[in-house]
Coordinates of C-alpha atoms in Angstrom, one line a residue:
M1 CA 27.8 -14.7 28.5
I2 CA 25.7 -12.6 26.0
G3 CA 27.4 -14.1 23.1
F4 CA 26.7 -17.6 24.5
A5 CA 22.9 -16.7 24.8
I6 CA 22.8 -15.6 21.3
V7 CA 24.1 -18.8 20.1
L8 CA 21.5 -20.8 22.2
L9 CA 18.7 -18.5 20.8
A10 CA 19.9 -19.2 17.3
L11 CA 20.0 -22.9 17.7
W12 CA 16.3 -23.0 18.8
P13 CA 13.8 -24.1 16.1
A14 CA 12.2 -21.5 14.0
V15 CA 8.7 -22.7 14.5
A16 CA 7.3 -24.2 17.8
S17 CA 4.2 -26.3 18.1
A18 CA 0.9 -25.0 16.8
S19 CA -0.6 -25.0 20.2
S20 CA 2.1 -22.8 21.9
N21 CA 2.6 -20.7 18.8
V22 CA 6.0 -19.6 19.9
K23 CA 8.4 -18.0 17.4
H24 CA 12.1 -18.0 18.4
L25 CA 14.3 -15.0 17.2
D26 CA 17.9 -14.7 18.0
Y27 CA 17.2 -12.0 20.6
A28 CA 13.9 -13.1 22.1
S29 CA 10.9 -15.7 21.8
Y30 CA 7.4 -14.5 21.3
S31 CA 4.1 -16.5 22.2
G32 CA 1.3 -15.6 19.8
Y33 CA -2.1 -16.8 19.1
T34 CA -3.8 -18.7 16.2
Q35 CA -7.5 -17.6 15.8
D36 CA -10.2 -20.0 14.7
N37 CA -10.3 -18.4 11.2
G38 CA -6.7 -19.6 10.5
V39 CA -5.0 -16.2 10.9
A40 CA -2.3 -16.1 13.7
F41 CA -0.9 -13.0 15.3
W42 CA 2.0 -11.9 17.4
K43 CA 1.6 -8.4 19.0
G44 CA 4.0 -6.2 20.8
I45 CA 7.2 -7.4 19.4
R46 CA 10.1 -5.2 20.1
F47 CA 12.1 -4.4 16.9
A48 CA 14.4 -1.8 18.5
A49 CA 15.7 -0.9 21.9
P50 CA 13.5 1.4 24.1
P51 CA 14.6 5.0 22.8
T52 CA 14.8 6.2 26.3
G53 CA 17.4 7.6 28.6
K54 CA 20.7 8.2 26.6
L55 CA 18.9 6.8 23.6
R56 CA 16.3 9.8 23.4
F57 CA 16.9 11.6 20.1
A58 CA 19.4 8.8 19.0
G59 CA 18.8 6.5 16.0
P60 CA 17.1 3.2 16.7
Q61 CA 19.3 0.5 18.2
N62 CA 19.0 -3.3 18.2
P63 CA 16.6 -4.9 20.8
E64 CA 18.0 -6.2 23.9
I65 CA 18.2 -10.0 24.6
E66 CA 15.2 -11.4 26.5
F67 CA 15.7 -14.9 28.2
E68 CA 12.1 -15.5 29.0
T69 CA 9.4 -16.1 26.4
Q70 CA 7.5 -13.0 25.8
S71 CA 3.7 -12.8 25.7
A72 CA 2.7 -11.5 22.2
L73 CA -1.0 -11.1 22.7
S74 CA -1.4 -7.5 23.1
H75 CA -0.3 -4.3 21.3
G76 CA 2.8 -2.3 22.6
N77 CA 2.3 1.2 23.7
L78 CA 2.1 3.9 21.0
C79 CA 4.8 6.6 20.6
I80 CA 4.0 10.0 22.3
S81 CA 1.9 12.5 20.3
T82 CA 2.5 16.2 20.2
N83 CA -0.1 18.4 22.0
K84 CA -1.0 15.4 24.4
Y85 CA -0.5 16.3 28.1
P86 CA -1.1 14.5 30.5
I87 CA 0.4 11.6 28.5
P88 CA -2.4 9.1 27.5
G89 CA -2.1 5.8 29.3
N90 CA -1.6 3.8 25.9
Q91 CA 1.4 6.1 24.9
S92 CA 5.1 5.9 26.1
E93 CA 8.5 6.9 25.1
D94 CA 9.3 3.0 25.1
C95 CA 7.1 2.5 22.0
L96 CA 9.1 0.7 19.2
F97 CA 6.9 -2.3 18.9
L98 CA 5.3 -4.1 15.8
D99 CA 2.6 -6.7 15.2
V100 CA 2.7 -9.6 12.7
Y101 CA -0.4 -11.2 11.3
S102 CA 0.0 -14.3 9.1
P103 CA -1.9 -17.3 8.0
A104 CA -1.3 -20.3 10.2
N105 CA 1.5 -22.5 8.7
A106 CA 2.3 -19.8 6.0
S107 CA 5.3 -20.3 3.9
D108 CA 6.9 -17.4 1.9
V109 CA 3.7 -15.5 1.6
P110 CA 3.9 -11.8 0.2
V111 CA 4.2 -9.2 2.9
F112 CA 2.2 -5.9 3.5
F113 CA 4.2 -3.5 5.6
W114 CA 1.9 -0.7 6.9
I115 CA 3.0 2.7 7.9
Q116 CA 0.5 4.5 9.8
G117 CA -0.1 8.4 9.4
G118 CA -0.4 11.2 12.0
G119 CA 1.3 14.1 10.4
F120 CA 4.6 12.9 11.8
N121 CA 3.2 14.2 15.2
A122 CA 1.1 11.1 16.1
D123 CA 0.6 7.4 15.5
S124 CA -2.9 8.0 14.4
N125 CA -3.7 4.8 12.8
P126 CA -2.6 2.4 15.5
D127 CA -3.0 -1.3 15.9
Y128 CA -4.8 -2.1 12.8
D129 CA -5.8 -5.8 12.5
G130 CA -4.6 -7.6 9.5
T131 CA -7.0 -10.5 9.7
G132 CA -9.6 -9.1 7.3
L133 CA -6.8 -8.5 4.6
I134 CA -5.4 -11.8 5.1
Q135 CA -8.8 -13.5 4.7
A136 CA -9.6 -11.4 1.6
S137 CA -6.3 -12.6 0.0
G138 CA -7.4 -16.2 0.4
Q139 CA -4.8 -16.6 3.2
N140 CA -2.1 -15.6 0.9
I141 CA -0.4 -12.6 2.5
A142 CA 1.1 -11.6 5.9
V143 CA 0.7 -8.2 7.4
V144 CA 3.1 -6.0 9.7
T145 CA 2.0 -3.0 11.5
F146 CA 4.3 -1.0 13.9
N147 CA 4.9 2.4 15.8
Y148 CA 7.5 4.9 15.0
R149 CA 8.6 8.0 17.0
V150 CA 6.8 11.3 16.1
G151 CA 7.0 14.9 17.2
P152 CA 10.3 16.0 18.8
Y153 CA 11.0 12.4 19.8
G154 CA 11.1 11.4 16.1
F155 CA 11.9 14.6 14.3
L156 CA 13.7 17.3 16.4
A157 CA 16.2 19.0 14.3
S158 CA 19.1 21.5 14.9
E159 CA 22.7 21.9 14.8
E160 CA 23.0 20.4 18.3
V161 CA 20.9 17.4 17.3
E162 CA 22.8 16.9 14.1
R163 CA 26.2 17.0 16.0
A164 CA 25.2 15.1 19.1
G165 CA 22.2 13.0 18.3
S166 CA 20.5 11.8 15.1
L167 CA 18.1 13.5 12.5
N168 CA 15.0 11.9 11.3
N169 CA 14.7 9.3 13.8
G170 CA 11.1 8.5 13.1
L171 CA 12.0 7.7 9.5
K172 CA 14.9 5.7 10.8
D173 CA 12.6 3.8 13.0
I174 CA 10.6 2.8 9.8
I175 CA 13.8 1.7 8.2
K176 CA 14.6 -0.3 11.3
A177 CA 11.3 -2.1 11.1
L178 CA 11.9 -2.9 7.5
E179 CA 15.3 -4.3 8.4
W180 CA 13.5 -6.5 11.1
V181 CA 11.2 -7.7 8.4
Q182 CA 14.2 -8.6 6.0
K183 CA 15.8 -10.7 8.9
Y184 CA 12.9 -12.3 10.8
I185 CA 9.7 -12.2 8.6
H186 CA 10.4 -15.8 7.1
I187 CA 10.1 -17.3 10.7
F188 CA 6.4 -16.0 10.6
G189 CA 5.9 -17.5 7.1
G190 CA 6.5 -14.2 5.1
D191 CA 8.7 -13.7 2.1
P192 CA 11.3 -11.0 2.7
D193 CA 11.8 -10.8 -1.0
H194 CA 8.2 -9.8 -1.6
V195 CA 7.5 -6.8 0.5
T196 CA 4.9 -4.2 -0.4
L197 CA 4.9 -0.8 1.5
G198 CA 1.4 0.7 2.4
G199 CA 0.5 3.8 4.3
D200 CA -1.8 6.6 4.6
S201 CA -1.3 10.4 5.0
A202 CA 2.0 11.0 6.7
G203 CA 2.6 7.2 6.3
A204 CA 2.2 7.6 2.6
G205 CA 4.4 10.7 2.8
A206 CA 7.0 8.3 4.5
I207 CA 6.8 6.1 1.5
T208 CA 7.6 8.9 -1.0
L209 CA 10.6 9.8 1.2
L210 CA 11.8 6.2 1.0
L211 CA 11.1 6.0 -2.7
S212 CA 13.3 9.2 -3.2
A213 CA 16.1 8.4 -0.4
F214 CA 18.4 8.2 -3.4
N215 CA 21.6 8.9 -1.5
S216 CA 21.0 6.0 0.8
G217 CA 21.3 3.5 -2.2
D218 CA 21.0 -0.3 -1.3
R219 CA 20.2 0.4 2.3
V220 CA 16.7 1.4 1.4
S221 CA 16.1 -0.1 -2.1
N222 CA 16.7 -3.7 -0.9
L223 CA 13.9 -3.4 1.8
F224 CA 10.8 -3.3 -0.4
H225 CA 9.6 -4.2 -3.8
A226 CA 6.4 -2.2 -4.5
A227 CA 4.4 0.6 -2.7
V228 CA 0.9 1.9 -2.3
A229 CA 0.5 5.3 -0.9
E230 CA -2.9 6.7 0.2
S231 CA -3.4 10.3 0.5
Q232 CA 0.5 11.0 0.4
S233 CA 1.1 14.0 2.5
F234 CA 3.4 16.8 1.1
G235 CA 3.9 19.2 4.1
A236 CA 6.7 21.9 4.0
Q237 CA 10.1 20.3 4.4
A238 CA 12.7 22.4 6.4
T239 CA 16.5 22.1 6.5
V240 CA 18.4 21.8 9.7
S241 CA 19.1 25.5 10.0
E242 CA 15.5 26.3 9.2
S243 CA 14.3 24.0 12.0
Q244 CA 16.6 25.7 14.6
F245 CA 13.9 27.9 15.8
A246 CA 11.8 25.1 17.2
Y247 CA 14.8 23.5 19.0
D248 CA 15.8 26.9 20.5
N249 CA 12.0 27.6 21.6
L250 CA 11.9 24.2 23.1
T251 CA 15.1 24.7 25.2
E252 CA 13.9 28.0 26.3
R253 CA 10.5 26.6 27.5
T254 CA 11.9 23.7 29.3
G255 CA 14.7 25.8 31.1
C256 CA 17.5 24.2 29.2
S257 CA 18.6 27.3 27.3
N258 CA 21.1 28.3 29.9
A259 CA 22.5 24.8 30.3
I260 CA 26.2 24.3 29.2
N261 CA 25.0 21.6 26.8
T262 CA 21.4 22.3 25.8
F263 CA 21.2 18.9 23.9
H264 CA 22.2 16.9 26.8
C265 CA 19.8 18.9 29.1
L266 CA 16.9 18.1 26.7
R267 CA 17.9 14.5 26.5
D268 CA 18.1 14.0 30.3
L269 CA 14.8 16.0 31.2
S270 CA 12.1 14.1 32.8
L271 CA 9.5 12.9 30.4
D272 CA 6.9 14.8 32.2
V273 CA 8.6 18.1 31.9
L274 CA 9.4 17.6 28.3
Q275 CA 5.9 16.6 27.3
Q276 CA 4.3 19.6 29.0
E277 CA 6.3 21.8 26.5
N278 CA 5.7 19.4 23.5
Y279 CA 3.1 21.6 21.6
N280 CA 3.2 23.5 18.2
I281 CA 4.3 27.1 17.8
P282 CA 4.1 29.3 14.8
F283 CA 6.8 29.1 12.1
P284 CA 8.9 32.4 11.9
G285 CA 6.7 35.0 10.1
A286 CA 3.4 33.1 10.7
S287 CA 0.6 34.4 12.9
I288 CA -0.9 31.0 13.9
A289 CA 0.7 27.6 14.7
P290 CA 0.7 25.0 11.9
L291 CA -1.2 21.8 12.2
Y292 CA 2.2 19.9 12.5
M293 CA 5.4 21.6 13.4
Y294 CA 7.8 18.6 13.6
S295 CA 8.4 16.7 10.4
P296 CA 11.2 15.1 8.4
T297 CA 14.2 17.3 7.8
I298 CA 16.3 17.7 4.7
D299 CA 19.5 16.1 6.1
N300 CA 21.5 15.4 2.9
E301 CA 21.4 11.7 3.6
L302 CA 18.0 10.0 3.9
I303 CA 16.3 13.2 2.5
P304 CA 18.7 14.9 0.1
D305 CA 16.4 17.5 -1.2
Y306 CA 12.6 18.5 -1.6
T307 CA 10.6 15.6 -2.7
Y308 CA 9.1 17.4 -5.8
K309 CA 12.6 18.2 -7.0
L310 CA 13.9 14.7 -6.6
F311 CA 10.9 13.2 -8.5
S312 CA 11.4 15.8 -11.2
Q313 CA 15.1 14.8 -11.5
D314 CA 14.2 11.1 -11.8
K315 CA 15.7 10.4 -8.5
F316 CA 13.5 7.7 -7.2
L317 CA 13.2 3.9 -6.9
K318 CA 11.8 2.2 -9.9
V319 CA 9.1 -0.2 -8.3
P320 CA 5.4 -0.8 -9.1
V321 CA 3.4 1.9 -7.4
I322 CA -0.2 3.0 -6.5
F323 CA -0.8 6.6 -5.5
G324 CA -4.2 8.2 -4.9
D325 CA -6.5 10.3 -2.8
D326 CA -10.0 11.1 -1.4
T327 CA -12.4 13.6 -3.0
N328 CA -12.4 15.9 -0.1
E329 CA -8.9 15.7 1.4
G330 CA -8.9 19.1 3.2
T331 CA -12.1 19.2 5.0
I332 CA -11.0 17.7 8.3
F333 CA -8.1 20.1 8.4
A334 CA -9.4 23.5 7.5
P335 CA -10.9 25.4 10.4
Y336 CA -14.7 25.0 10.1
N337 CA -15.4 28.6 11.1
T338 CA -13.2 30.2 8.3
S339 CA -15.3 33.2 7.5
T340 CA -12.8 35.5 5.6
V341 CA -10.2 35.1 2.9
D342 CA -7.6 36.6 5.3
E343 CA -8.4 33.8 7.7
A344 CA -8.0 31.2 4.9
D345 CA -4.7 32.9 3.9
A346 CA -3.4 32.8 7.5
F347 CA -4.1 29.1 7.6
L348 CA -2.2 28.4 4.4
Q349 CA 0.7 30.6 5.5
A350 CA 0.7 28.8 8.9
N351 CA 1.2 25.5 7.1
F352 CA 3.4 26.6 4.1
P353 CA 5.5 29.4 5.7
T354 CA 7.3 30.3 2.7
I355 CA 4.2 30.9 0.5
K356 CA 4.3 34.5 -1.3
N357 CA 1.4 37.0 -1.4
K358 CA 1.2 36.6 -5.2
Q359 CA 0.8 32.9 -4.8
L360 CA -2.0 33.4 -2.2
V361 CA -3.7 35.8 -4.7
E362 CA -3.6 33.1 -7.4
I363 CA -4.7 30.3 -4.9
N364 CA -7.6 32.5 -3.7
S365 CA -8.7 33.2 -7.4
M366 CA -9.0 29.4 -7.9
Y367 CA -10.6 28.3 -4.7
M368 CA -12.3 31.2 -2.9
S369 CA -14.9 31.9 -5.6
E370 CA -18.1 32.1 -3.7
P371 CA -20.6 30.6 -6.2
D372 CA -18.6 27.4 -6.5
N373 CA -18.5 26.7 -2.6
P374 CA -21.7 26.0 -0.9
V375 CA -21.9 27.0 2.7
Y376 CA -22.9 24.3 5.1
P377 CA -24.7 24.7 8.4
N378 CA -22.5 26.4 11.1
A379 CA -19.6 26.6 8.6
G380 CA -17.6 29.7 7.7
E381 CA -18.2 30.9 4.3
Y382 CA -14.7 30.2 3.0
W383 CA -14.2 26.9 4.8
Q384 CA -15.1 24.9 1.7
G385 CA -12.8 27.0 -0.4
L386 CA -9.9 26.7 2.1
A387 CA -10.6 22.9 2.4
N388 CA -10.4 22.4 -1.4
A389 CA -7.3 24.5 -1.6
Y390 CA -5.4 22.7 1.2
G391 CA -6.5 19.2 0.1
E392 CA -5.2 19.7 -3.4
M393 CA -1.9 21.5 -2.4
R394 CA -0.9 18.9 0.2
Y395 CA -2.4 15.7 -1.0
I396 CA -4.2 15.4 -4.3
C397 CA -1.8 17.3 -6.7
P398 CA 1.3 15.7 -5.3
G399 CA -0.2 12.2 -5.9
M400 CA -0.9 13.2 -9.5
Y401 CA 2.6 14.6 -9.9
L402 CA 4.0 11.3 -8.6
S403 CA 2.0 9.3 -11.0
S404 CA 3.2 11.5 -13.8
A405 CA 6.9 11.0 -12.8
Y406 CA 6.5 7.3 -12.7
N407 CA 4.7 7.4 -16.3
N408 CA 7.9 9.3 -17.6
D409 CA 10.0 6.2 -17.0
K410 CA 9.6 3.3 -19.4
Q411 CA 10.5 0.8 -16.7
T412 CA 7.7 2.0 -14.4
A413 CA 5.0 3.3 -16.7
K414 CA 3.4 -0.1 -17.0
A415 CA 3.1 -0.5 -13.3
N416 CA 1.8 2.8 -12.2
W417 CA -1.8 3.3 -11.0
N418 CA -3.8 6.1 -9.4
Y419 CA -7.1 6.1 -7.7
H420 CA -9.8 8.7 -6.8
Y421 CA -11.9 7.3 -3.7
A422 CA -15.3 9.0 -3.9
V423 CA -17.4 6.7 -1.6
T424 CA -20.1 8.9 0.0
D425 CA -21.7 8.7 3.4
D426 CA -25.0 10.6 4.0
G427 CA -23.7 12.2 7.3
A428 CA -20.5 13.3 5.9
E429 CA -22.1 14.7 2.7
N430 CA -24.6 16.7 4.7
S431 CA -22.0 18.3 6.8
G432 CA -19.8 19.1 3.9
Y433 CA -16.9 16.9 5.0
G434 CA -17.7 14.6 2.1
T435 CA -15.3 11.8 1.2
Q436 CA -12.6 12.9 3.7
H437 CA -9.0 12.2 4.2
T438 CA -8.0 8.6 4.5
I439 CA -11.6 7.3 4.9
E440 CA -10.8 4.4 2.6
V441 CA -8.9 2.6 5.3
N442 CA -12.3 1.4 6.4
A443 CA -12.8 -0.5 3.1
I444 CA -9.2 -1.6 2.8
W445 CA -8.9 -3.2 6.2
G446 CA -12.6 -3.9 6.9
P447 CA -14.6 -1.6 9.2
E448 CA -14.2 -4.0 12.2
Y449 CA -10.4 -4.2 11.9
V450 CA -9.5 -0.5 12.2
S451 CA -9.0 1.4 15.5
S452 CA -11.4 4.3 15.1
P453 CA -15.1 3.6 14.6
A454 CA -16.0 3.4 10.8
P455 CA -18.9 5.2 9.4
A456 CA -22.0 3.1 9.9
S457 CA -22.6 3.0 6.1
Y458 CA -19.6 0.6 5.8
S459 CA -21.8 -2.0 7.5
T460 CA -24.8 -1.2 5.4
N461 CA -25.2 0.5 2.0
N462 CA -21.4 0.9 1.4
S463 CA -20.6 -2.6 2.5
A464 CA -20.2 -3.7 -1.2
I465 CA -17.2 -1.6 -1.6
I466 CA -15.1 -3.4 0.9
P467 CA -14.6 -6.6 -1.3
V468 CA -13.8 -4.3 -4.2
M469 CA -11.1 -2.4 -2.3
Q470 CA -9.8 -5.5 -0.6
G471 CA -9.6 -7.2 -4.0
Y472 CA -7.5 -4.5 -5.7
W473 CA -5.2 -4.1 -2.6
T474 CA -4.5 -7.8 -1.9
S475 CA -4.1 -8.4 -5.6
F476 CA -1.3 -5.6 -5.8
I477 CA 0.3 -7.0 -2.6
R478 CA 0.4 -10.4 -4.1
S479 CA 1.4 -9.8 -7.7
Y480 CA 2.4 -6.0 -7.9
N481 CA -0.7 -5.5 -10.1
P482 CA -4.2 -4.6 -8.7
N483 CA -6.0 -6.5 -11.6
T484 CA -4.5 -10.0 -11.3
H485 CA -6.7 -11.1 -8.3
R486 CA -9.4 -8.4 -8.2
A487 CA -12.8 -9.1 -7.0
R488 CA -15.2 -10.7 -9.4
G489 CA -17.2 -8.1 -11.3
S490 CA -14.7 -5.2 -10.5
P491 CA -13.5 -3.1 -13.5
E492 CA -10.0 -3.3 -14.8
W493 CA -7.9 -0.7 -13.3
N494 CA -5.8 0.8 -16.1
T495 CA -2.5 2.5 -15.5
W496 CA -2.1 6.3 -15.3
G497 CA -0.6 6.7 -18.9
D498 CA -0.4 9.8 -20.8
E499 CA -4.0 10.6 -20.5
S500 CA -3.9 10.8 -16.7
N501 CA -6.2 7.9 -16.1
R502 CA -7.2 6.9 -12.6
I503 CA -9.9 4.6 -11.1
Y504 CA -13.1 6.4 -9.7
I505 CA -14.1 4.3 -6.8
R506 CA -17.7 4.6 -5.4
T507 CA -20.2 1.9 -4.3
G508 CA -21.9 0.6 -7.5
E509 CA -20.2 3.1 -9.8
T510 CA -16.5 2.2 -9.8
K511 CA -15.0 3.0 -13.3
M512 CA -12.1 4.5 -15.0
E513 CA -11.9 8.3 -15.3
T514 CA -9.6 11.0 -16.6
V515 CA -8.7 13.8 -14.3
P516 CA -11.0 16.8 -15.1
D517 CA -9.5 19.6 -17.0
A518 CA -10.2 22.1 -14.2
Q519 CA -8.4 20.0 -11.6
S520 CA -5.6 19.4 -14.0
K521 CA -5.1 23.2 -14.4
R522 CA -5.2 23.9 -10.6
C523 CA -2.7 21.2 -10.0
K524 CA -0.4 22.3 -12.8
Y525 CA -0.1 25.7 -11.0
L526 CA 0.3 24.1 -7.5
Q527 CA 2.9 21.8 -8.9
S528 CA 4.8 24.7 -10.4
I529 CA 5.2 26.5 -7.1
A530 CA 5.7 23.3 -5.0
V531 CA 9.5 23.7 -4.5
T532 CA 9.1 27.2 -3.4
L533 CA 6.6 26.0 -0.8
D534 CA 9.3 23.6 0.5
Q535 CA 7.4 20.4 -0.6

């Protein structure tokens, strides 16, 4: 009976009438909506089966067949975040949904596949609307956004999980969504042979993991053709054995430690009981909990080794790339009341548990110098120094390292760009937060198309930066080069090259710059210890 249904679905036309806007896939039909601006959308499309019941902690499976046409007018639920209890009403364990935005009557347009961030512990950039980007492209791209599992639902790791479940399920969800794009995006007018990855923070970190998923060969390399990573996150990566403590602690807290099969016990727990215990604990040897405890695990398959090491060994996919960061990457993460060097060091050790005392001494000498760090109202004396250190350790210096790795390859050196986003906002400047982590999403997507309120300046004095950013991004999506279709009057964006060139982006001041010597020196030290920090 099921096989007969599949045949019937496969025989349905790929595109229905414009008025109904129904798209027929071989497992379901989805009714979307065409806006007056010529951009159509389909929201809440299942790209995998609900990861619930026996599929908790399992790799993503194919979606189930739906015989009735599904409404695709609203977003699907987000995946459940760590440290969220009671569970918010818009979050669910049944969360593997995607949204498609495409010009009406599109045919073979380039595809932008967006991976949201959240430290692999939240879906923190949810439900972005692709309408603004599509309009900025002249109706010449399609946009796909989606959810993936996070926290223990996506990244629980232990010997038990490796044996009876699946590791790195959040990353496998991303691959599953990419496979969906390869199979179905043509039905929505997209070109599966022209897919550009985009993402910020952990989403950009996922991009670097996909780029270096060398052992997975064609499974990954055939899924995308270019990548733009914003504020790529390089947290500490653990092996399965190093992750065992989190599994053991979770089974203890949930009452599963005495079960005959602890994995089955965790898998079969009520969601309410499991989520009550879904919070961060300190890594072994640390005094405080990290910002993000669950993260991708070195599994000798998708993640064969530390990311820094893989790129140093030339084990990465050769595609056009953009990497880049914001001026003040660390300000939203460092505790605002950090008043002593010891407090700063405790935070760094919590998030990089293998850091050594001699490394902390060197980092303190580079970042905790009082004359260089202004103290803002109500901020601790060492907040700014800690923010600068964390921002360069986790985001800025890794991005520069990746650009240099691509420059070392003749094939990729000519398609390798880096940016420094430095758009200022008066409120953020006065508080010391500055050009904070991932703030550029407001300019790329348009302030009315993101899910969190944009700074007011993006609708006033910083509104001119929006066409500049959208011009570079949509040009890269369309042509794998940010210059081809850039906004009129925007400066040419030169490649990274041997001189460490990057574009400095600020309203009315956008230009090329060379990485300052002082920052380059700091980054060379941090890059030299990165593998010992498990990055």
